[in-house]
């Protein structure tokens, strides 16, 4: 099934590892085959991966768009998950769900679930900041 993507002017997206920037006008693209795609709003830069859960997201993002280095990205992911699970045992159910997606090579679904984990992490951090 084809995927239609409508881009705002100057919006970036990744298609199969290539970063593409839209021109001055709104554009529509139709992707006719199965290829990794991330819109700019879903792309996390290394500098923005500044929390444990964001680093997990970044590792998954690399798995999704950089298949040639998959073993290294997997190693990074499993190390990060282990560290987060030890530091915050309450996150284990979410980490288990994300890990199952990784084991089944469902990287996009893992990214979506990790976004929810990042939102939860933000809530916890905000709660700690207001309490102190």
mmCIF file of N, CA and C in Angstrom, residues 39-102:
data_model
loop_
_atom_site.group_PDB
_atom_site.id
_atom_site.type_symbol
_atom_site.label_atom_id
_atom_site.label_comp_id
_atom_site.label_asym_id
_atom_site.label_seq_id
_atom_site.Cartn_x
_atom_site.Cartn_y
_atom_site.Cartn_z
ATOM 1 N N UNK A 39 9.490 11.645 9.520
ATOM 2 C CA UNK A 39 9.279 13.076 9.310
ATOM 3 C C UNK A 39 10.134 13.859 10.303
ATOM 4 N N UNK A 40 10.358 15.101 10.006
ATOM 5 C CA UNK A 40 11.207 15.956 10.846
ATOM 6 C C UNK A 40 10.761 15.951 12.300
ATOM 7 N N UNK A 41 9.455 15.975 12.548
ATOM 8 C CA UNK A 41 8.955 16.007 13.932
ATOM 9 C C UNK A 41 9.285 14.733 14.711
ATOM 10 N N UNK A 42 9.604 13.660 13.989
ATOM 11 C CA UNK A 42 9.927 12.387 14.630
ATOM 12 C C UNK A 42 11.424 12.105 14.688
ATOM 13 N N UNK A 43 12.235 13.004 14.133
ATOM 14 C CA UNK A 43 13.681 12.800 14.095
ATOM 15 C C UNK A 43 14.303 13.422 15.342
ATOM 16 N N UNK A 44 15.128 12.650 16.016
ATOM 17 C CA UNK A 44 15.848 13.124 17.200
ATOM 18 C C UNK A 44 17.320 13.229 16.845
ATOM 19 N N UNK A 45 17.913 14.378 17.118
ATOM 20 C CA UNK A 45 19.343 14.564 16.852
ATOM 21 C C UNK A 45 20.149 14.038 18.034
ATOM 22 N N UNK A 46 21.427 13.743 17.815
ATOM 23 C CA UNK A 46 22.259 13.297 18.941
ATOM 24 C C UNK A 46 22.274 14.309 20.085
ATOM 25 N N UNK A 47 22.313 15.591 19.767
ATOM 26 C CA UNK A 47 22.350 16.618 20.812
ATOM 27 C C UNK A 47 21.059 16.655 21.617
ATOM 28 N N UNK A 48 19.948 16.353 20.980
ATOM 29 C CA UNK A 48 18.654 16.381 21.664
ATOM 30 C C UNK A 48 18.395 15.119 22.481
ATOM 31 N N UNK A 49 19.197 14.095 22.308
ATOM 32 C CA UNK A 49 19.050 12.845 23.068
ATOM 33 C C UNK A 49 19.712 13.018 24.429
ATOM 34 N N UNK A 50 19.099 13.856 25.266
ATOM 35 C CA UNK A 50 19.729 14.294 26.509
ATOM 36 C C UNK A 50 19.137 13.673 27.775
ATOM 37 N N UNK A 51 18.312 12.650 27.616
ATOM 38 C CA UNK A 51 17.794 11.912 28.771
ATOM 39 C C UNK A 51 17.922 10.420 28.452
ATOM 40 N N UNK A 52 17.842 9.566 29.456
ATOM 41 C CA UNK A 52 17.959 8.126 29.186
ATOM 42 C C UNK A 52 16.938 7.600 28.170
ATOM 43 N N UNK A 53 15.682 8.013 28.283
ATOM 44 C CA UNK A 53 14.662 7.502 27.359
ATOM 45 C C UNK A 53 14.838 8.090 25.953
ATOM 46 N N UNK A 54 15.302 9.306 25.866
ATOM 47 C CA UNK A 54 15.593 9.885 24.549
ATOM 48 C C UNK A 54 16.770 9.165 23.891
ATOM 49 N N UNK A 55 17.731 8.727 24.688
ATOM 50 C CA UNK A 55 18.852 7.967 24.121
ATOM 51 C C UNK A 55 18.364 6.612 23.598
ATOM 52 N N UNK A 56 17.400 6.016 24.286
ATOM 53 C CA UNK A 56 16.801 4.773 23.782
ATOM 54 C C UNK A 56 16.114 5.051 22.445
ATOM 55 N N UNK A 57 15.348 6.128 22.367
ATOM 56 C CA UNK A 57 14.677 6.498 21.121
ATOM 57 C C UNK A 57 15.700 6.677 19.999
ATOM 58 N N UNK A 58 16.784 7.380 20.297
ATOM 59 C CA UNK A 58 17.806 7.633 19.285
ATOM 60 C C UNK A 58 18.416 6.325 18.781
ATOM 61 N N UNK A 59 18.679 5.388 19.685
ATOM 62 C CA UNK A 59 19.229 4.091 19.278
ATOM 63 C C UNK A 59 18.255 3.354 18.357
ATOM 64 N N UNK A 60 16.967 3.413 18.685
ATOM 65 C CA UNK A 60 15.960 2.759 17.835
ATOM 66 C C UNK A 60 15.872 3.473 16.487
ATOM 67 N N UNK A 61 15.917 4.777 16.515
ATOM 68 C CA UNK A 61 15.889 5.548 15.273
ATOM 69 C C UNK A 61 17.017 5.113 14.344
ATOM 70 N N UNK A 62 18.202 4.918 14.908
ATOM 71 C CA UNK A 62 19.336 4.463 14.097
ATOM 72 C C UNK A 62 19.105 3.052 13.569
ATOM 73 N N UNK A 63 18.495 2.185 14.378
ATOM 74 C CA UNK A 63 18.165 0.842 13.888
ATOM 75 C C UNK A 63 17.238 0.939 12.683
ATOM 76 N N UNK A 64 16.289 1.841 12.768
ATOM 77 C CA UNK A 64 15.266 1.990 11.737
ATOM 78 C C UNK A 64 15.838 2.524 10.421
ATOM 79 N N UNK A 65 16.757 3.485 10.499
ATOM 80 C CA UNK A 65 17.228 4.135 9.273
ATOM 81 C C UNK A 65 18.624 3.714 8.833
ATOM 82 N N UNK A 66 19.358 3.006 9.680
ATOM 83 C CA UNK A 66 20.751 2.652 9.370
ATOM 84 C C UNK A 66 20.954 1.151 9.542
ATOM 85 N N UNK A 67 20.350 0.400 8.666
ATOM 86 C CA UNK A 67 20.354 -1.065 8.774
ATOM 87 C C UNK A 67 21.751 -1.671 8.676
ATOM 88 N N UNK A 68 22.654 -1.019 7.959
ATOM 89 C CA UNK A 68 23.981 -1.605 7.774
ATOM 90 C C UNK A 68 24.778 -1.675 9.078
ATOM 91 N N UNK A 69 24.414 -0.856 10.058
ATOM 92 C CA UNK A 69 25.097 -0.871 11.357
ATOM 93 C C UNK A 69 24.193 -1.405 12.469
ATOM 94 N N UNK A 70 23.260 -2.244 12.095
ATOM 95 C CA UNK A 70 22.257 -2.754 13.026
ATOM 96 C C UNK A 70 22.839 -3.427 14.269
ATOM 97 N N UNK A 71 23.855 -4.290 14.157
ATOM 98 C CA UNK A 71 24.376 -4.931 15.373
ATOM 99 C C UNK A 71 24.868 -3.934 16.427
ATOM 100 N N UNK A 72 25.546 -2.894 16.001
ATOM 101 C CA UNK A 72 26.030 -1.888 16.947
ATOM 102 C C UNK A 72 24.895 -1.120 17.601
ATOM 103 N N UNK A 73 23.879 -0.785 16.809
ATOM 104 C CA UNK A 73 22.717 -0.074 17.356
ATOM 105 C C UNK A 73 21.957 -0.953 18.337
ATOM 106 N N UNK A 74 21.872 -2.245 18.022
ATOM 107 C CA UNK A 74 21.223 -3.181 18.949
ATOM 108 C C UNK A 74 21.989 -3.236 20.271
ATOM 109 N N UNK A 75 23.301 -3.331 20.203
ATOM 110 C CA UNK A 75 24.107 -3.370 21.434
ATOM 111 C C UNK A 75 23.868 -2.132 22.284
ATOM 112 N N UNK A 76 23.878 -0.976 21.647
ATOM 113 C CA UNK A 76 23.635 0.273 22.369
ATOM 114 C C UNK A 76 22.257 0.255 23.018
ATOM 115 N N UNK A 77 21.257 -0.171 22.252
ATOM 116 C CA UNK A 77 19.888 -0.224 22.765
ATOM 117 C C UNK A 77 19.799 -1.104 24.014
ATOM 118 N N UNK A 78 20.352 -2.322 23.939
ATOM 119 C CA UNK A 78 20.220 -3.249 25.069
ATOM 120 C C UNK A 78 20.951 -2.734 26.297
ATOM 121 N N UNK A 79 22.084 -2.064 26.118
ATOM 122 C CA UNK A 79 22.794 -1.465 27.260
ATOM 123 C C UNK A 79 21.945 -0.365 27.904
ATOM 124 N N UNK A 80 21.357 0.481 27.068
ATOM 125 C CA UNK A 80 20.524 1.569 27.590
ATOM 126 C C UNK A 80 19.294 1.033 28.316
ATOM 127 N N UNK A 81 18.648 0.030 27.744
ATOM 128 C CA UNK A 81 17.455 -0.552 28.376
ATOM 129 C C UNK A 81 17.817 -1.149 29.729
ATOM 130 N N UNK A 82 18.938 -1.849 29.793
ATOM 131 C CA UNK A 82 19.384 -2.444 31.062
ATOM 132 C C UNK A 82 19.593 -1.348 32.106
ATOM 133 N N UNK A 83 20.268 -0.267 31.732
ATOM 134 C CA UNK A 83 20.532 0.829 32.667
ATOM 135 C C UNK A 83 19.244 1.492 33.148
ATOM 136 N N UNK A 84 18.324 1.746 32.230
ATOM 137 C CA UNK A 84 17.067 2.397 32.602
ATOM 138 C C UNK A 84 16.226 1.471 33.482
ATOM 139 N N UNK A 85 16.177 0.196 33.155
ATOM 140 C CA UNK A 85 15.401 -0.760 33.958
ATOM 141 C C UNK A 85 15.946 -0.855 35.385
ATOM 142 N N UNK A 86 17.264 -0.798 35.513
ATOM 143 C CA UNK A 86 17.863 -0.837 36.856
ATOM 144 C C UNK A 86 17.590 0.448 37.628
ATOM 145 N N UNK A 87 17.638 1.587 36.948
ATOM 146 C CA UNK A 87 17.440 2.874 37.617
ATOM 147 C C UNK A 87 15.971 3.152 37.918
ATOM 148 N N UNK A 88 15.073 2.650 37.050
ATOM 149 C CA UNK A 88 13.643 2.920 37.212
ATOM 150 C C UNK A 88 12.848 1.646 36.933
ATOM 151 N N UNK A 89 12.771 0.743 37.921
ATOM 152 C CA UNK A 89 12.062 -0.527 37.720
ATOM 153 C C UNK A 89 10.604 -0.365 37.286
ATOM 154 N N UNK A 90 9.988 0.756 37.613
ATOM 155 C CA UNK A 90 8.587 0.972 37.223
ATOM 156 C C UNK A 90 8.427 1.068 35.701
ATOM 157 N N UNK A 91 9.508 1.290 34.991
ATOM 158 C CA UNK A 91 9.448 1.392 33.530
ATOM 159 C C UNK A 91 9.595 0.047 32.826
ATOM 160 N N UNK A 92 9.828 -1.010 33.588
ATOM 161 C CA UNK A 92 10.066 -2.326 32.976
ATOM 162 C C UNK A 92 8.941 -2.782 32.047
ATOM 163 N N UNK A 93 7.658 -2.617 32.386
ATOM 164 C CA UNK A 93 6.619 -3.057 31.436
ATOM 165 C C UNK A 93 6.707 -2.344 30.080
ATOM 166 N N UNK A 94 6.940 -1.049 30.096
ATOM 167 C CA UNK A 94 7.078 -0.297 28.844
ATOM 168 C C UNK A 94 8.328 -0.728 28.093
ATOM 169 N N UNK A 95 9.422 -0.917 28.817
ATOM 170 C CA UNK A 95 10.665 -1.359 28.179
ATOM 171 C C UNK A 95 10.506 -2.753 27.578
ATOM 172 N N UNK A 96 9.726 -3.593 28.238
ATOM 173 C CA UNK A 96 9.481 -4.942 27.706
ATOM 174 C C UNK A 96 8.723 -4.863 26.387
ATOM 175 N N UNK A 97 7.705 -4.021 26.338
ATOM 176 C CA UNK A 97 6.920 -3.851 25.107
ATOM 177 C C UNK A 97 7.806 -3.319 23.970
ATOM 178 N N UNK A 98 8.626 -2.338 24.273
ATOM 179 C CA UNK A 98 9.537 -1.777 23.267
ATOM 180 C C UNK A 98 10.522 -2.844 22.807
ATOM 181 N N UNK A 99 11.067 -3.590 23.749
ATOM 182 C CA UNK A 99 12.046 -4.634 23.424
ATOM 183 C C UNK A 99 11.438 -5.718 22.543
ATOM 184 N N UNK A 100 10.177 -6.070 22.797
ATOM 185 C CA UNK A 100 9.515 -7.062 21.952
ATOM 186 C C UNK A 100 9.402 -6.563 20.514
ATOM 187 N N UNK A 101 9.114 -5.282 20.351
ATOM 188 C CA UNK A 101 9.086 -4.707 19.005
ATOM 189 C C UNK A 101 10.464 -4.788 18.346
ATOM 190 N N UNK A 102 11.505 -4.521 19.126
ATOM 191 C CA UNK A 102 12.868 -4.588 18.587
ATOM 192 C C UNK A 102 13.191 -6.018 18.163
#
